[in-house]
């Protein structure tokens, strides 16, 4: 919980500082609207990969603001269960939130994440019936968290990003293009 509050405090302080800097200039700062398509890597036990769509607002009154949504999925990995059982786990993550442009090329983002942890297990005990299969059981757990990060546009539309997710306690690395 402490990490979520620190993330929110950091985000709001950056936004307040940027608005103060913008208010001190005579002309309002206007950013071009754009949409970025990013490929993400999240360093969890299952090494999650994902896709994010991030847009800067098309309304000139809110040109500093943007929003994003992303989905990531991890590969299956084995978990320990008593013999003769088997088990594996998978992870999925939904990411969504707001971004604020500090400059045309640099923006800070913050949002919520929903990490879904799925565990599939079997005891491999089969009744003595022809054609019987072991019974697999699935348990799902959904945890909510927060994330914060930066995105920077370099070299004619190439975007890189780095952030931190409190739920998986992992870095979120993104690369992609903006249109």
PDB file of C-alpha atoms in Angstrom:
ATOM      1  CA  UNK A   1       0.000   0.000   0.000  1.00  0.00           C
ATOM      2  CA  UNK A   2       2.927   2.301   0.753  1.00  0.00           C
ATOM      3  CA  UNK A   3       4.217   1.849  -2.805  1.00  0.00           C
ATOM      4  CA  UNK A   4       0.855   2.855  -4.289  1.00  0.00           C
ATOM      5  CA  UNK A   5       0.781   6.068  -2.253  1.00  0.00           C
ATOM      6  CA  UNK A   6       4.375   6.893  -3.216  1.00  0.00           C
ATOM      7  CA  UNK A   7       3.529   6.275  -6.879  1.00  0.00           C
ATOM      8  CA  UNK A   8       0.508   8.586  -6.714  1.00  0.00           C
ATOM      9  CA  UNK A   9       2.456  11.291  -4.855  1.00  0.00           C
ATOM     10  CA  UNK A  10       5.279  11.151  -7.430  1.00  0.00           C
ATOM     11  CA  UNK A  11       2.843  11.385 -10.350  1.00  0.00           C
ATOM     12  CA  UNK A  12       0.864  14.286  -8.937  1.00  0.00           C
ATOM     13  CA  UNK A  13       4.021  16.211  -8.050  1.00  0.00           C
ATOM     14  CA  UNK A  14       5.323  15.860 -11.614  1.00  0.00           C
ATOM     15  CA  UNK A  15       1.980  17.010 -13.029  1.00  0.00           C
ATOM     16  CA  UNK A  16       1.839  19.987 -10.647  1.00  0.00           C
ATOM     17  CA  UNK A  17       5.412  20.984 -11.512  1.00  0.00           C
ATOM     18  CA  UNK A  18       4.705  20.714 -15.241  1.00  0.00           C
ATOM     19  CA  UNK A  19       1.508  22.786 -14.957  1.00  0.00           C
ATOM     20  CA  UNK A  20       3.394  25.448 -12.985  1.00  0.00           C
ATOM     21  CA  UNK A  21       6.092  25.582 -15.677  1.00  0.00           C
ATOM     22  CA  UNK A  22       3.445  25.779 -18.384  1.00  0.00           C
ATOM     23  CA  UNK A  23       1.528  28.557 -16.566  1.00  0.00           C
ATOM     24  CA  UNK A  24       4.680  30.682 -16.364  1.00  0.00           C
ATOM     25  CA  UNK A  25       4.889  30.967 -20.164  1.00  0.00           C
ATOM     26  CA  UNK A  26       2.648  33.374 -22.047  1.00  0.00           C
ATOM     27  CA  UNK A  27       1.546  31.013 -24.828  1.00  0.00           C
ATOM     28  CA  UNK A  28      -0.343  27.813 -24.012  1.00  0.00           C
ATOM     29  CA  UNK A  29       1.635  24.671 -24.794  1.00  0.00           C
ATOM     30  CA  UNK A  30       0.004  22.516 -27.462  1.00  0.00           C
ATOM     31  CA  UNK A  31       1.158  19.018 -28.322  1.00  0.00           C
ATOM     32  CA  UNK A  32       0.371  17.127 -31.487  1.00  0.00           C
ATOM     33  CA  UNK A  33      -2.088  14.275 -31.045  1.00  0.00           C
ATOM     34  CA  UNK A  34      -0.633  10.828 -31.677  1.00  0.00           C
ATOM     35  CA  UNK A  35      -1.153   7.131 -31.076  1.00  0.00           C
ATOM     36  CA  UNK A  36       1.661   4.787 -30.065  1.00  0.00           C
ATOM     37  CA  UNK A  37       1.743   1.009 -30.444  1.00  0.00           C
ATOM     38  CA  UNK A  38       4.152  -0.550 -27.955  1.00  0.00           C
ATOM     39  CA  UNK A  39       5.485  -4.041 -27.227  1.00  0.00           C
ATOM     40  CA  UNK A  40       6.055  -4.598 -23.514  1.00  0.00           C
ATOM     41  CA  UNK A  41       8.240  -6.869 -21.407  1.00  0.00           C
ATOM     42  CA  UNK A  42       7.488  -7.404 -17.705  1.00  0.00           C
ATOM     43  CA  UNK A  43      10.128  -9.245 -15.702  1.00  0.00           C
ATOM     44  CA  UNK A  44       8.039 -11.758 -13.723  1.00  0.00           C
ATOM     45  CA  UNK A  45       8.555 -15.465 -13.062  1.00  0.00           C
ATOM     46  CA  UNK A  46       6.757 -16.294 -16.323  1.00  0.00           C
ATOM     47  CA  UNK A  47       8.450 -13.472 -18.350  1.00  0.00           C
ATOM     48  CA  UNK A  48       5.367 -11.600 -19.519  1.00  0.00           C
ATOM     49  CA  UNK A  49       5.131 -10.014 -22.976  1.00  0.00           C
ATOM     50  CA  UNK A  50       2.359  -7.682 -24.023  1.00  0.00           C
ATOM     51  CA  UNK A  51       0.957  -4.961 -26.243  1.00  0.00           C
ATOM     52  CA  UNK A  52      -0.018  -1.408 -25.259  1.00  0.00           C
ATOM     53  CA  UNK A  53      -1.877   1.290 -27.172  1.00  0.00           C
ATOM     54  CA  UNK A  54      -1.175   4.815 -25.885  1.00  0.00           C
ATOM     55  CA  UNK A  55      -2.864   7.920 -27.289  1.00  0.00           C
ATOM     56  CA  UNK A  56      -2.242  11.620 -26.737  1.00  0.00           C
ATOM     57  CA  UNK A  57      -5.524  13.476 -26.535  1.00  0.00           C
ATOM     58  CA  UNK A  58      -6.980  14.862 -29.770  1.00  0.00           C
ATOM     59  CA  UNK A  59      -8.945  17.650 -28.018  1.00  0.00           C
ATOM     60  CA  UNK A  60      -6.852  20.876 -28.081  1.00  0.00           C
ATOM     61  CA  UNK A  61      -8.115  21.816 -24.588  1.00  0.00           C
ATOM     62  CA  UNK A  62      -6.572  18.622 -23.192  1.00  0.00           C
ATOM     63  CA  UNK A  63      -3.535  18.266 -25.463  1.00  0.00           C
ATOM     64  CA  UNK A  64      -1.241  17.566 -22.487  1.00  0.00           C
ATOM     65  CA  UNK A  65      -3.184  14.467 -21.444  1.00  0.00           C
ATOM     66  CA  UNK A  66      -3.346  10.980 -22.872  1.00  0.00           C
ATOM     67  CA  UNK A  67      -4.457   7.487 -21.951  1.00  0.00           C
ATOM     68  CA  UNK A  68      -3.320   3.932 -22.505  1.00  0.00           C
ATOM     69  CA  UNK A  69      -4.477   0.345 -22.255  1.00  0.00           C
ATOM     70  CA  UNK A  70      -2.363  -2.772 -22.397  1.00  0.00           C
ATOM     71  CA  UNK A  71      -2.516  -6.531 -22.036  1.00  0.00           C
ATOM     72  CA  UNK A  72       0.359  -8.883 -21.192  1.00  0.00           C
ATOM     73  CA  UNK A  73       0.582 -12.643 -20.868  1.00  0.00           C
ATOM     74  CA  UNK A  74       3.250 -14.934 -19.487  1.00  0.00           C
ATOM     75  CA  UNK A  75       4.467 -18.345 -20.475  1.00  0.00           C
ATOM     76  CA  UNK A  76       3.513 -21.441 -18.500  1.00  0.00           C
ATOM     77  CA  UNK A  77       5.888 -22.585 -15.817  1.00  0.00           C
ATOM     78  CA  UNK A  78       5.878 -25.659 -13.587  1.00  0.00           C
ATOM     79  CA  UNK A  79       4.946 -25.473  -9.917  1.00  0.00           C
ATOM     80  CA  UNK A  80       5.795 -27.906  -7.141  1.00  0.00           C
ATOM     81  CA  UNK A  81       3.037 -30.348  -6.160  1.00  0.00           C
ATOM     82  CA  UNK A  82       3.306 -33.671  -4.280  1.00  0.00           C
ATOM     83  CA  UNK A  83       4.121 -36.701  -6.424  1.00  0.00           C
ATOM     84  CA  UNK A  84       2.525 -38.146  -8.607  1.00  0.00           C
ATOM     85  CA  UNK A  85       0.747 -34.837  -9.234  1.00  0.00           C
ATOM     86  CA  UNK A  86       1.517 -32.215 -11.834  1.00  0.00           C
ATOM     87  CA  UNK A  87       0.954 -28.503 -11.932  1.00  0.00           C
ATOM     88  CA  UNK A  88       1.656 -25.374 -13.911  1.00  0.00           C
ATOM     89  CA  UNK A  89       0.904 -21.673 -13.578  1.00  0.00           C
ATOM     90  CA  UNK A  90       0.232 -18.768 -15.957  1.00  0.00           C
ATOM     91  CA  UNK A  91       0.043 -15.016 -15.445  1.00  0.00           C
ATOM     92  CA  UNK A  92      -1.933 -12.339 -17.285  1.00  0.00           C
ATOM     93  CA  UNK A  93      -1.998  -8.598 -16.727  1.00  0.00           C
ATOM     94  CA  UNK A  94      -4.316  -5.777 -17.769  1.00  0.00           C
ATOM     95  CA  UNK A  95      -2.829  -2.265 -17.619  1.00  0.00           C
ATOM     96  CA  UNK A  96      -4.668   1.025 -18.064  1.00  0.00           C
ATOM     97  CA  UNK A  97      -4.226   4.626 -17.009  1.00  0.00           C
ATOM     98  CA  UNK A  98      -3.459   8.227 -17.911  1.00  0.00           C
ATOM     99  CA  UNK A  99      -0.372   9.942 -19.238  1.00  0.00           C
ATOM    100  CA  UNK A 100       0.735  13.550 -19.051  1.00  0.00           C
ATOM    101  CA  UNK A 101       3.095  15.157 -21.587  1.00  0.00           C
ATOM    102  CA  UNK A 102       5.935  17.155 -20.060  1.00  0.00           C
ATOM    103  CA  UNK A 103       7.277  18.003 -23.534  1.00  0.00           C
ATOM    104  CA  UNK A 104       6.337  16.932 -27.041  1.00  0.00           C
ATOM    105  CA  UNK A 105       8.583  13.873 -26.708  1.00  0.00           C
ATOM    106  CA  UNK A 106       8.555  13.101 -22.964  1.00  0.00           C
ATOM    107  CA  UNK A 107       5.525  11.955 -20.990  1.00  0.00           C
ATOM    108  CA  UNK A 108       4.899  10.428 -17.584  1.00  0.00           C
ATOM    109  CA  UNK A 109       2.215   7.789 -17.090  1.00  0.00           C
ATOM    110  CA  UNK A 110       0.448   6.243 -14.129  1.00  0.00           C
ATOM    111  CA  UNK A 111      -2.385   3.788 -13.847  1.00  0.00           C
ATOM    112  CA  UNK A 112      -3.838   0.610 -12.451  1.00  0.00           C
ATOM    113  CA  UNK A 113      -2.904  -2.991 -13.146  1.00  0.00           C
ATOM    114  CA  UNK A 114      -4.848  -6.198 -12.680  1.00  0.00           C
ATOM    115  CA  UNK A 115      -2.581  -9.240 -12.366  1.00  0.00           C
ATOM    116  CA  UNK A 116      -4.342 -12.580 -12.828  1.00  0.00           C
ATOM    117  CA  UNK A 117      -2.470 -15.597 -11.504  1.00  0.00           C
ATOM    118  CA  UNK A 118      -3.832 -18.959 -12.688  1.00  0.00           C
ATOM    119  CA  UNK A 119      -2.733 -22.273 -11.171  1.00  0.00           C
ATOM    120  CA  UNK A 120      -3.660 -25.633 -12.769  1.00  0.00           C
ATOM    121  CA  UNK A 121      -3.035 -28.813 -10.784  1.00  0.00           C
ATOM    122  CA  UNK A 122      -3.874 -32.518 -10.833  1.00  0.00           C
ATOM    123  CA  UNK A 123      -3.103 -35.367  -8.467  1.00  0.00           C
ATOM    124  CA  UNK A 124      -2.876 -37.796 -11.437  1.00  0.00           C
ATOM    125  CA  UNK A 125      -5.038 -40.335  -9.638  1.00  0.00           C
ATOM    126  CA  UNK A 126      -7.307 -41.991 -12.183  1.00  0.00           C
ATOM    127  CA  UNK A 127     -10.215 -44.334 -11.455  1.00  0.00           C
ATOM    128  CA  UNK A 128      -9.818 -47.837 -12.865  1.00  0.00           C
ATOM    129  CA  UNK A 129     -12.182 -47.212 -15.780  1.00  0.00           C
ATOM    130  CA  UNK A 130     -11.311 -47.607 -19.442  1.00  0.00           C
ATOM    131  CA  UNK A 131     -10.604 -44.181 -20.980  1.00  0.00           C
ATOM    132  CA  UNK A 132     -10.440 -42.292 -17.660  1.00  0.00           C
ATOM    133  CA  UNK A 133      -8.319 -39.126 -17.503  1.00  0.00           C
ATOM    134  CA  UNK A 134      -6.901 -37.273 -14.510  1.00  0.00           C
ATOM    135  CA  UNK A 135      -8.987 -34.332 -13.305  1.00  0.00           C
ATOM    136  CA  UNK A 136      -7.370 -30.891 -13.590  1.00  0.00           C
ATOM    137  CA  UNK A 137      -8.374 -28.164 -11.159  1.00  0.00           C
ATOM    138  CA  UNK A 138      -7.943 -24.445 -11.850  1.00  0.00           C
ATOM    139  CA  UNK A 139      -7.583 -21.653  -9.297  1.00  0.00           C
ATOM    140  CA  UNK A 140      -7.478 -17.986 -10.277  1.00  0.00           C
ATOM    141  CA  UNK A 141      -6.438 -15.046  -8.193  1.00  0.00           C
ATOM    142  CA  UNK A 142      -6.762 -11.397  -9.274  1.00  0.00           C
ATOM    143  CA  UNK A 143      -4.698  -8.701  -7.564  1.00  0.00           C
ATOM    144  CA  UNK A 144      -4.854  -4.969  -8.225  1.00  0.00           C
ATOM    145  CA  UNK A 145      -1.824  -2.703  -8.236  1.00  0.00           C
ATOM    146  CA  UNK A 146      -0.461   0.575  -9.568  1.00  0.00           C
ATOM    147  CA  UNK A 147       2.253   1.508 -12.016  1.00  0.00           C
ATOM    148  CA  UNK A 148       4.200   4.612 -12.917  1.00  0.00           C
ATOM    149  CA  UNK A 149       6.708   5.283 -15.676  1.00  0.00           C
ATOM    150  CA  UNK A 150       8.121   7.469 -18.440  1.00  0.00           C
ATOM    151  CA  UNK A 151       7.841   7.317 -22.229  1.00  0.00           C
ATOM    152  CA  UNK A 152      10.213   9.107 -24.566  1.00  0.00           C
ATOM    153  CA  UNK A 153       9.893   9.522 -28.341  1.00  0.00           C
ATOM    154  CA  UNK A 154      13.169   9.475 -30.267  1.00  0.00           C
ATOM    155  CA  UNK A 155      14.177   9.250 -33.928  1.00  0.00           C
ATOM    156  CA  UNK A 156      11.008  10.101 -35.862  1.00  0.00           C
ATOM    157  CA  UNK A 157       8.380   8.167 -33.980  1.00  0.00           C
ATOM    158  CA  UNK A 158      10.392   5.460 -32.191  1.00  0.00           C
ATOM    159  CA  UNK A 159       9.173   5.243 -28.560  1.00  0.00           C
ATOM    160  CA  UNK A 160      10.893   3.748 -25.531  1.00  0.00           C
ATOM    161  CA  UNK A 161       9.381   3.476 -22.067  1.00  0.00           C
ATOM    162  CA  UNK A 162      10.287   2.300 -18.615  1.00  0.00           C
ATOM    163  CA  UNK A 163       8.101   1.920 -15.566  1.00  0.00           C
ATOM    164  CA  UNK A 164       7.502   0.025 -12.357  1.00  0.00           C
ATOM    165  CA  UNK A 165       4.503  -2.101 -11.401  1.00  0.00           C
ATOM    166  CA  UNK A 166       3.735  -2.486  -7.688  1.00  0.00           C
ATOM    167  CA  UNK A 167       1.634  -5.605  -8.174  1.00  0.00           C
ATOM    168  CA  UNK A 168       4.271  -7.811  -9.781  1.00  0.00           C
ATOM    169  CA  UNK A 169       7.104  -5.763  -8.222  1.00  0.00           C
ATOM    170  CA  UNK A 170       8.765  -5.703 -11.622  1.00  0.00           C
ATOM    171  CA  UNK A 171       9.983  -3.305 -14.274  1.00  0.00           C
ATOM    172  CA  UNK A 172       7.858  -2.658 -17.360  1.00  0.00           C
ATOM    173  CA  UNK A 173       9.999  -2.054 -20.451  1.00  0.00           C
ATOM    174  CA  UNK A 174       8.320  -0.852 -23.666  1.00  0.00           C
ATOM    175  CA  UNK A 175       9.437  -0.150 -27.231  1.00  0.00           C
ATOM    176  CA  UNK A 176       7.311   0.792 -30.195  1.00  0.00           C
ATOM    177  CA  UNK A 177       6.306   3.357 -32.786  1.00  0.00           C
ATOM    178  CA  UNK A 178       4.065   6.397 -32.736  1.00  0.00           C
ATOM    179  CA  UNK A 179       1.843   7.614 -35.541  1.00  0.00           C
TER     180      UNK A 179
END
